Amino acid sequence: QVQLVESGGGSVQAGGSLRLSCAASGRTFSVYGMGWFRQAPGKEREFVAAIALSVGSTNYADSVKGRFTISKDNAKNTVYLQMNILKPEDTAVYYCAAGPGGRTWDSKVGYDYWGQGTQVTVSS
C-alpha cells in the first residue's frame, strides 16, 4: 500500500498563488507516476497534471498550462503543484494520486492510490 497526504490548500484571491504538496509513504518503490486531479462541486474529478518520477516528464491539462507547475523531490517522496495566476474556476478539492508504470497518467484509471484531498478556494 501507498499512503498519500496532501497539504498546502487554502483561500486566495484571483491572481494569487498556492503550492500544494503530496507526501508519499509505504511501498513507494511501486510508484512510477504521480498526478494531481481536482473536483469542483457537482462536477467530475478532472486531470490537472502528472509527472513521471524516474525521468521527470510532465503533462498538463490545457486549462492550467502556463500557470501550474508539477515537480518532484524523489529524496522526500514528495510531489508539488505550484499554482500561479489562480482563477475562481480553479476552486476545487485537489487530490494527489499515485500509480505504477505502464499506465495512462492523464486519466483516473491510471492511478491506484489517492490522497484525502485539500481544498483550494479562489475568490474574485
PDB file of C-alpha atoms in Angstrom:
ATOM      1  CA  GLN A   1       0.000   0.000   0.000  1.00  0.00           C
ATOM      2  CA  VAL A   2       0.959   3.616  -0.578  1.00  0.00           C
ATOM      3  CA  GLN A   3      -0.296   6.440   1.602  1.00  0.00           C
ATOM      4  CA  LEU A   4      -0.595   9.972   0.234  1.00  0.00           C
ATOM      5  CA  VAL A   5      -1.023  13.107   2.311  1.00  0.00           C
ATOM      6  CA  GLU A   6      -1.743  16.462   0.664  1.00  0.00           C
ATOM      7  CA  SER A   7      -1.149  19.855   2.214  1.00  0.00           C
ATOM      8  CA  GLY A   8      -0.980  23.494   1.196  1.00  0.00           C
ATOM      9  CA  GLY A   9      -4.553  24.244   0.231  1.00  0.00           C
ATOM     10  CA  GLY A  10      -6.314  27.402   1.309  1.00  0.00           C
ATOM     11  CA  SER A  11      -8.083  30.529   0.190  1.00  0.00           C
ATOM     12  CA  VAL A  12      -6.572  33.112  -2.127  1.00  0.00           C
ATOM     13  CA  GLN A  13      -7.724  35.972  -4.305  1.00  0.00           C
ATOM     14  CA  ALA A  14      -7.729  35.718  -8.075  1.00  0.00           C
ATOM     15  CA  GLY A  15      -4.252  36.238  -9.475  1.00  0.00           C
ATOM     16  CA  GLY A  16      -2.611  34.794  -6.390  1.00  0.00           C
ATOM     17  CA  SER A  17      -0.533  31.662  -5.894  1.00  0.00           C
ATOM     18  CA  LEU A  18      -0.555  28.493  -3.814  1.00  0.00           C
ATOM     19  CA  ARG A  19       1.727  25.487  -3.598  1.00  0.00           C
ATOM     20  CA  LEU A  20       0.333  22.058  -2.858  1.00  0.00           C
ATOM     21  CA  SER A  21       2.461  19.228  -1.515  1.00  0.00           C
ATOM     22  CA  CYS A  22       1.855  15.486  -1.605  1.00  0.00           C
ATOM     23  CA  ALA A  23       3.970  13.248   0.593  1.00  0.00           C
ATOM     24  CA  ALA A  24       4.025   9.535  -0.209  1.00  0.00           C
ATOM     25  CA  SER A  25       4.849   6.759   2.221  1.00  0.00           C
ATOM     26  CA  GLY A  26       4.669   2.976   2.306  1.00  0.00           C
ATOM     27  CA  ARG A  27       5.513   0.917  -0.793  1.00  0.00           C
ATOM     28  CA  THR A  28       6.728   3.914  -2.738  1.00  0.00           C
ATOM     29  CA  PHE A  29       9.075   1.762  -4.833  1.00  0.00           C
ATOM     30  CA  SER A  30       5.975   0.592  -6.708  1.00  0.00           C
ATOM     31  CA  VAL A  31       5.070   4.140  -7.764  1.00  0.00           C
ATOM     32  CA  TYR A  32       6.208   5.345 -11.162  1.00  0.00           C
ATOM     33  CA  GLY A  33       3.857   8.229 -11.793  1.00  0.00           C
ATOM     34  CA  MET A  34       2.095  10.789  -9.658  1.00  0.00           C
ATOM     35  CA  GLY A  35      -0.601  13.242 -10.557  1.00  0.00           C
ATOM     36  CA  TRP A  36      -2.954  15.914  -9.382  1.00  0.00           C
ATOM     37  CA  PHE A  37      -6.669  15.921 -10.013  1.00  0.00           C
ATOM     38  CA  ARG A  38      -9.393  18.290  -8.879  1.00  0.00           C
ATOM     39  CA  GLN A  39     -13.105  18.099  -8.276  1.00  0.00           C
ATOM     40  CA  ALA A  40     -15.424  21.075  -8.067  1.00  0.00           C
ATOM     41  CA  PRO A  41     -18.915  20.776  -6.527  1.00  0.00           C
ATOM     42  CA  GLY A  42     -21.273  18.962  -8.857  1.00  0.00           C
ATOM     43  CA  LYS A  43     -18.550  18.132 -11.343  1.00  0.00           C
ATOM     44  CA  GLU A  44     -16.477  15.114 -12.252  1.00  0.00           C
ATOM     45  CA  ARG A  45     -12.959  14.725 -10.928  1.00  0.00           C
ATOM     46  CA  GLU A  46     -10.646  16.017 -13.648  1.00  0.00           C
ATOM     47  CA  PHE A  47      -6.984  15.685 -14.509  1.00  0.00           C
ATOM     48  CA  VAL A  48      -4.694  18.612 -13.708  1.00  0.00           C
ATOM     49  CA  ALA A  49      -1.064  17.483 -14.023  1.00  0.00           C
ATOM     50  CA  ALA A  50       1.153  14.414 -13.872  1.00  0.00           C
ATOM     51  CA  ILE A  51       4.842  13.619 -13.556  1.00  0.00           C
ATOM     52  CA  ALA A  52       6.915  10.530 -14.217  1.00  0.00           C
ATOM     53  CA  LEU A  53       9.100  10.003 -11.165  1.00  0.00           C
ATOM     54  CA  SER A  54      12.034   8.441 -12.983  1.00  0.00           C
ATOM     55  CA  VAL A  55      12.583  10.823 -15.895  1.00  0.00           C
ATOM     56  CA  GLY A  56      10.591  13.826 -14.677  1.00  0.00           C
ATOM     57  CA  SER A  57       8.476  14.207 -17.796  1.00  0.00           C
ATOM     58  CA  THR A  58       5.271  16.153 -17.187  1.00  0.00           C
ATOM     59  CA  ASN A  59       1.796  16.500 -18.631  1.00  0.00           C
ATOM     60  CA  TYR A  60      -0.822  19.206 -18.009  1.00  0.00           C
ATOM     61  CA  ALA A  61      -4.458  19.850 -18.669  1.00  0.00           C
ATOM     62  CA  ASP A  62      -4.953  22.632 -21.197  1.00  0.00           C
ATOM     63  CA  SER A  63      -6.789  24.717 -18.602  1.00  0.00           C
ATOM     64  CA  VAL A  64      -3.698  25.011 -16.386  1.00  0.00           C
ATOM     65  CA  LYS A  65      -0.831  25.061 -18.895  1.00  0.00           C
ATOM     66  CA  GLY A  66       1.443  28.039 -18.329  1.00  0.00           C
ATOM     67  CA  ARG A  67       0.015  28.655 -14.840  1.00  0.00           C
ATOM     68  CA  PHE A  68       0.635  25.422 -12.895  1.00  0.00           C
ATOM     69  CA  THR A  69       3.896  23.515 -12.499  1.00  0.00           C
ATOM     70  CA  ILE A  70       4.257  19.992 -11.158  1.00  0.00           C
ATOM     71  CA  SER A  71       7.609  18.969  -9.677  1.00  0.00           C
ATOM     72  CA  LYS A  72       9.102  16.244  -7.507  1.00  0.00           C
ATOM     73  CA  ASP A  73      11.634  15.615  -4.814  1.00  0.00           C
ATOM     74  CA  ASN A  74      12.447  11.915  -5.002  1.00  0.00           C
ATOM     75  CA  ALA A  75      14.534  12.019  -1.834  1.00  0.00           C
ATOM     76  CA  LYS A  76      11.495  13.209   0.115  1.00  0.00           C
ATOM     77  CA  ASN A  77       8.952  11.115  -1.828  1.00  0.00           C
ATOM     78  CA  THR A  78       7.072  14.346  -2.367  1.00  0.00           C
ATOM     79  CA  VAL A  79       5.376  15.917  -5.363  1.00  0.00           C
ATOM     80  CA  TYR A  80       4.428  19.577  -5.570  1.00  0.00           C
ATOM     81  CA  LEU A  81       1.928  21.596  -7.565  1.00  0.00           C
ATOM     82  CA  GLN A  82       2.821  25.255  -7.869  1.00  0.00           C
ATOM     83  CA  MET A  83      -0.293  27.162  -8.875  1.00  0.00           C
ATOM     84  CA  ASN A  84       0.084  30.713 -10.164  1.00  0.00           C
ATOM     85  CA  ILE A  85      -2.342  33.236 -11.630  1.00  0.00           C
ATOM     86  CA  LEU A  86      -5.187  31.429  -9.928  1.00  0.00           C
ATOM     87  CA  LYS A  87      -8.715  31.936 -11.211  1.00  0.00           C
ATOM     88  CA  PRO A  88     -12.080  31.437  -9.498  1.00  0.00           C
ATOM     89  CA  GLU A  89     -12.672  28.441 -11.781  1.00  0.00           C
ATOM     90  CA  ASP A  90      -9.666  26.737 -10.170  1.00  0.00           C
ATOM     91  CA  THR A  91     -11.710  26.395  -6.984  1.00  0.00           C
ATOM     92  CA  ALA A  92     -11.982  22.702  -6.140  1.00  0.00           C
ATOM     93  CA  VAL A  93     -10.771  19.945  -3.888  1.00  0.00           C
ATOM     94  CA  TYR A  94      -7.372  18.897  -5.182  1.00  0.00           C
ATOM     95  CA  TYR A  95      -6.354  15.252  -4.948  1.00  0.00           C
ATOM     96  CA  CYS A  96      -2.936  13.678  -5.243  1.00  0.00           C
ATOM     97  CA  ALA A  97      -2.684  10.264  -6.893  1.00  0.00           C
ATOM     98  CA  ALA A  98       0.000   7.628  -7.424  1.00  0.00           C
ATOM     99  CA  GLY A  99       0.250   4.779  -9.870  1.00  0.00           C
ATOM    100  CA  PRO A 100       2.550   2.103 -11.282  1.00  0.00           C
ATOM    101  CA  GLY A 101       4.312   2.132 -14.633  1.00  0.00           C
ATOM    102  CA  GLY A 102       2.630   1.361 -17.922  1.00  0.00           C
ATOM    103  CA  ARG A 103      -0.437   3.463 -17.239  1.00  0.00           C
ATOM    104  CA  THR A 104      -2.057   6.486 -18.828  1.00  0.00           C
ATOM    105  CA  TRP A 105      -1.457   9.145 -16.241  1.00  0.00           C
ATOM    106  CA  ASP A 106      -3.884  11.763 -17.512  1.00  0.00           C
ATOM    107  CA  SER A 107      -6.819   9.587 -16.506  1.00  0.00           C
ATOM    108  CA  LYS A 108      -8.170   8.488 -13.134  1.00  0.00           C
ATOM    109  CA  VAL A 109      -7.866   4.850 -14.179  1.00  0.00           C
ATOM    110  CA  GLY A 110      -4.083   5.206 -14.268  1.00  0.00           C
ATOM    111  CA  TYR A 111      -3.846   5.520 -10.509  1.00  0.00           C
ATOM    112  CA  ASP A 112      -4.179   3.033  -7.693  1.00  0.00           C
ATOM    113  CA  TYR A 113      -3.734   5.325  -4.688  1.00  0.00           C
ATOM    114  CA  TRP A 114      -5.383   8.608  -3.729  1.00  0.00           C
ATOM    115  CA  GLY A 115      -4.950  11.193  -1.020  1.00  0.00           C
ATOM    116  CA  GLN A 116      -7.755  12.645   1.056  1.00  0.00           C
ATOM    117  CA  GLY A 117      -7.842  15.938  -0.843  1.00  0.00           C
ATOM    118  CA  THR A 118      -7.148  19.568   0.041  1.00  0.00           C
ATOM    119  CA  GLN A 119      -9.488  22.476  -0.598  1.00  0.00           C
ATOM    120  CA  VAL A 120      -8.428  25.363  -2.825  1.00  0.00           C
ATOM    121  CA  THR A 121     -10.733  28.370  -2.952  1.00  0.00           C
ATOM    122  CA  VAL A 122     -10.093  31.307  -5.279  1.00  0.00           C
ATOM    123  CA  SER A 123     -12.203  34.413  -4.812  1.00  0.00           C
ATOM    124  CA  SER A 124     -12.775  37.074  -7.440  1.00  0.00           C
TER     125      SER A 124
END
